[in-house]
Short mmCIF file of N, CA, C and O in Angstrom, two decimals:
data_model
loop_
_atom_site.label_atom_id
_atom_site.label_comp_id
_atom_site.label_asym_id
_atom_site.label_seq_id
_atom_site.Cartn_x
_atom_site.Cartn_y
_atom_site.Cartn_z
N UNK A 102 79.16 -3.16 220.47
CA UNK A 102 79.77 -2.11 220.14
C UNK A 102 78.25 -1.60 220.19
O UNK A 102 77.39 -1.77 218.81
N UNK A 103 77.30 -0.76 220.61
CA UNK A 103 76.04 -0.79 220.79
C UNK A 103 76.40 0.85 220.58
O UNK A 103 76.65 2.00 221.65
N UNK A 104 74.77 1.24 220.26
CA UNK A 104 74.91 2.57 220.13
C UNK A 104 75.55 3.22 219.05
O UNK A 104 76.40 4.53 220.01
N UNK A 105 76.96 2.78 218.23
CA UNK A 105 78.14 3.22 217.48
C UNK A 105 78.16 3.08 216.21
O UNK A 105 77.86 1.41 216.10
N UNK A 106 78.16 4.50 215.72
CA UNK A 106 77.63 4.30 213.24
C UNK A 106 78.73 2.90 213.06
O UNK A 106 80.07 3.41 213.71
N UNK A 107 78.88 2.13 212.64
CA UNK A 107 79.93 1.04 212.76
C UNK A 107 80.90 1.99 210.78
O UNK A 107 81.78 0.80 210.67
N UNK A 108 80.47 3.00 210.36
CA UNK A 108 81.32 3.68 209.72
C UNK A 108 81.90 4.53 209.67
O UNK A 108 82.76 4.76 209.81
N UNK A 109 81.01 5.77 210.37
CA UNK A 109 82.33 7.10 210.99
C UNK A 109 82.96 7.13 212.64
O UNK A 109 83.76 7.29 213.79
N UNK A 110 81.33 5.22 213.20
CA UNK A 110 82.12 5.32 214.79
C UNK A 110 81.08 6.50 216.02
O UNK A 110 81.57 6.89 216.43
N UNK A 111 81.10 7.33 215.91
CA UNK A 111 80.12 7.89 216.08
C UNK A 111 79.37 7.41 217.62
O UNK A 111 78.75 6.36 216.83
N UNK A 112 78.93 8.05 218.45
CA UNK A 112 78.88 7.40 219.60
C UNK A 112 78.47 8.61 220.49
O UNK A 112 77.52 9.70 219.92
N UNK A 113 78.02 7.85 221.27
CA UNK A 113 77.15 8.98 222.98
C UNK A 113 77.50 9.62 223.37
O UNK A 113 79.09 9.71 223.64
N UNK A 114 77.08 11.51 223.17
CA UNK A 114 78.11 12.11 223.60
C UNK A 114 77.69 13.33 225.28
O UNK A 114 76.49 12.85 225.09
N UNK A 115 78.11 13.22 226.17
CA UNK A 115 77.59 13.51 227.14
C UNK A 115 77.58 15.02 227.98
O UNK A 115 78.48 15.60 227.22
N UNK A 116 76.73 15.75 228.47
CA UNK A 116 76.98 17.41 228.85
C UNK A 116 75.73 17.21 229.92
O UNK A 116 76.05 16.35 230.75
N UNK A 117 75.11 18.68 230.52
CA UNK A 117 74.96 18.59 231.27
C UNK A 117 72.68 19.94 231.38
O UNK A 117 72.87 19.88 230.03
N UNK A 118 72.52 18.61 231.89
CA UNK A 118 71.05 19.31 231.49
C UNK A 118 70.61 21.26 232.66
O UNK A 118 71.86 20.75 233.92
N UNK A 119 70.36 22.22 232.30
CA UNK A 119 71.11 23.14 232.85
C UNK A 119 69.35 23.52 233.33
O UNK A 119 68.58 23.56 231.46
N UNK A 120 69.25 23.80 234.41
CA UNK A 120 68.19 24.34 234.59
C UNK A 120 67.47 25.76 234.24
O UNK A 120 68.63 25.96 234.34
N UNK A 121 65.84 25.80 233.95
CA UNK A 121 66.14 27.63 234.68
C UNK A 121 67.11 28.30 235.61
O UNK A 121 67.56 30.28 236.16
N UNK A 122 66.67 27.23 236.92
CA UNK A 122 67.35 28.10 237.73
C UNK A 122 69.54 27.48 237.98
O UNK A 122 69.51 27.52 239.56
N UNK A 123 69.93 27.21 236.93
CA UNK A 123 70.71 26.65 236.90
C UNK A 123 72.00 25.54 237.60
O UNK A 123 73.73 25.59 237.97
N UNK A 124 71.04 24.75 237.88
CA UNK A 124 71.35 23.40 238.13
C UNK A 124 71.75 22.38 237.05
O UNK A 124 71.01 22.45 236.43
N UNK A 125 72.57 22.04 237.26
CA UNK A 125 73.05 20.95 236.59
C UNK A 125 72.90 19.57 236.70
O UNK A 125 73.42 18.89 238.35
N UNK A 126 71.91 18.09 235.61
CA UNK A 126 72.28 17.58 236.28
C UNK A 126 72.99 16.56 234.53
O UNK A 126 72.94 17.06 233.35
N UNK A 127 73.59 15.10 234.55
CA UNK A 127 74.28 15.05 233.53
C UNK A 127 73.55 14.25 232.74
O UNK A 127 72.43 13.85 233.25
N UNK A 128 73.65 14.87 231.16
CA UNK A 128 72.53 14.47 230.29
C UNK A 128 73.49 13.46 229.20
O UNK A 128 75.26 13.79 229.07
N UNK A 129 73.02 12.16 227.72
CA UNK A 129 74.18 11.75 227.39
C UNK A 129 72.75 12.55 225.78
O UNK A 129 71.80 12.42 225.85
N UNK A 130 73.24 12.36 225.35
CA UNK A 130 72.64 12.94 223.29
C UNK A 130 73.11 11.44 222.79
O UNK A 130 74.73 11.33 222.25
N UNK A 131 72.62 10.32 221.94
CA UNK A 131 72.87 9.71 221.39
C UNK A 131 72.94 10.15 219.75
O UNK A 131 71.45 11.16 219.62
N UNK A 132 73.28 8.58 218.78
CA UNK A 132 72.94 9.14 217.45
C UNK A 132 71.95 9.13 217.16
O UNK A 132 71.93 7.18 217.69
N UNK A 133 72.06 9.53 215.60
CA UNK A 133 70.43 9.02 215.44
C UNK A 133 70.57 7.05 214.70
O UNK A 133 71.28 7.41 213.00
N UNK A 134 70.67 6.78 215.14
CA UNK A 134 70.97 5.39 214.33
C UNK A 134 69.88 4.45 213.76
O UNK A 134 69.08 5.07 213.82
N UNK A 135 70.02 3.71 212.04
CA UNK A 135 69.45 3.22 212.17
C UNK A 135 69.60 1.47 210.91
O UNK A 135 70.83 1.67 210.59
N UNK A 136 69.30 0.52 211.06
CA UNK A 136 69.61 -0.91 210.58
C UNK A 136 69.69 -0.25 209.60
O UNK A 136 68.61 -0.61 208.99
N UNK A 137 70.64 -1.26 208.84
CA UNK A 137 70.57 -1.24 207.14
C UNK A 137 71.25 -2.29 206.86
O UNK A 137 71.94 -2.84 206.89
N UNK A 138 70.20 -2.68 206.29
CA UNK A 138 71.07 -3.59 204.83
C UNK A 138 72.09 -3.12 204.55
O UNK A 138 71.71 -3.61 203.36
N UNK A 139 72.89 -3.88 204.36
CA UNK A 139 74.64 -2.46 203.68
C UNK A 139 75.27 -3.85 203.48
O UNK A 139 75.26 -5.12 203.03
N UNK A 140 75.65 -4.09 201.93
CA UNK A 140 77.17 -4.31 201.06
C UNK A 140 78.10 -4.28 201.79
O UNK A 140 78.45 -3.28 201.40
N UNK A 141 78.94 -4.92 202.31
CA UNK A 141 80.15 -4.69 203.16
C UNK A 141 81.23 -5.50 202.99
O UNK A 141 80.26 -6.91 202.25
N UNK A 142 81.99 -5.47 202.47
CA UNK A 142 82.98 -7.35 200.88
C UNK A 142 82.18 -7.41 200.57
O UNK A 142 82.68 -8.51 200.64
N UNK A 143 81.38 -6.95 200.04
CA UNK A 143 80.17 -7.54 198.31
C UNK A 143 79.14 -8.25 199.75
O UNK A 143 78.14 -9.27 198.64
N UNK A 144 80.15 -8.76 200.22
CA UNK A 144 78.03 -9.69 200.88
C UNK A 144 77.54 -8.92 202.04
O UNK A 144 77.63 -7.54 202.51
N UNK A 145 75.38 -8.57 201.63
CA UNK A 145 74.74 -8.20 202.11
C UNK A 145 75.22 -8.73 203.94
O UNK A 145 74.80 -9.62 204.05
N UNK A 146 75.13 -7.46 204.98
CA UNK A 146 74.66 -7.60 206.23
C UNK A 146 74.16 -6.38 207.00
O UNK A 146 74.41 -5.08 206.06
N UNK A 147 73.22 -6.75 207.61
CA UNK A 147 72.69 -5.72 208.97
C UNK A 147 73.80 -4.64 209.65
O UNK A 147 75.06 -6.09 211.15
N UNK A 148 74.05 -3.82 209.51
CA UNK A 148 74.34 -3.53 210.35
C UNK A 148 73.98 -1.39 210.67
O UNK A 148 73.56 -1.27 210.26
N UNK A 149 74.48 -1.09 211.71
CA UNK A 149 74.60 0.31 212.72
C UNK A 149 74.54 1.31 212.01
O UNK A 149 76.09 1.50 212.12
N UNK A 150 73.57 2.59 211.79
CA UNK A 150 74.69 2.75 209.97
C UNK A 150 74.12 4.57 211.09
O UNK A 150 72.93 4.24 210.89
N UNK A 151 75.30 5.94 210.95
CA UNK A 151 73.71 6.72 211.20
C UNK A 151 73.62 8.19 210.25
O UNK A 151 73.75 7.13 209.36
N UNK A 152 72.03 8.86 210.34
CA UNK A 152 71.85 9.60 209.27
C UNK A 152 72.75 9.88 208.12
O UNK A 152 72.49 10.01 207.32
N UNK A 153 73.52 11.22 208.80
CA UNK A 153 74.56 11.93 208.26
C UNK A 153 75.33 9.97 207.32
O UNK A 153 75.46 11.14 205.90
N UNK A 154 75.62 8.90 207.75
CA UNK A 154 76.42 8.13 206.41
C UNK A 154 75.73 8.05 205.90
O UNK A 154 76.65 8.12 204.61
N UNK A 155 74.06 7.56 205.67
CA UNK A 155 73.12 7.47 205.13
C UNK A 155 73.59 8.61 204.79
O UNK A 155 72.97 8.17 202.69
N UNK A 156 72.43 10.21 204.33
CA UNK A 156 72.34 10.40 203.65
C UNK A 156 73.89 11.07 202.91
O UNK A 156 73.46 11.88 201.75
N UNK A 157 75.46 10.90 203.28
CA UNK A 157 75.98 11.63 202.95
C UNK A 157 76.53 10.57 200.97
O UNK A 157 77.88 10.66 200.50
N UNK A 158 76.30 9.16 201.60
CA UNK A 158 76.26 8.40 200.44
C UNK A 158 78.08 7.37 201.38
O UNK A 158 78.57 7.09 200.09
N UNK A 159 78.30 7.35 202.30
CA UNK A 159 79.04 6.20 202.77
C UNK A 159 79.05 5.11 203.02
O UNK A 159 79.85 3.60 203.28
N UNK A 160 77.68 4.70 202.57
CA UNK A 160 76.68 3.31 202.83
C UNK A 160 76.39 3.17 201.85
O UNK A 160 75.38 3.29 201.10
N UNK A 161 77.06 1.17 200.56
CA UNK A 161 75.96 1.35 199.81
C UNK A 161 75.70 0.37 200.02
O UNK A 161 75.75 -0.74 200.72
N UNK A 162 74.05 0.45 199.77
CA UNK A 162 72.80 -0.34 200.31
C UNK A 162 72.78 -1.21 199.87
O UNK A 162 72.68 -1.81 198.81
N UNK A 163 72.05 -2.33 200.57
CA UNK A 163 71.88 -3.95 199.41
C UNK A 163 70.24 -4.15 199.57
O UNK A 163 69.49 -4.00 200.01
N UNK A 164 70.63 -4.55 197.93
CA UNK A 164 69.30 -4.69 197.06
C UNK A 164 68.44 -6.20 197.63
O UNK A 164 68.66 -7.23 198.26
#
């Protein structure tokens, strides 16, 4: 599961680039993920976490 937050499940979303002449081409937005060493069930483990989960305190970081 690449490019997905392992806490909240946030992943890529898709949409359109819209030019000035109103041409539409597909594009994607990726979440802002960070590799973080976190305490998962008491053991330190490296997980991919979005910055919103880090800011809101949903992740207990390992020391």
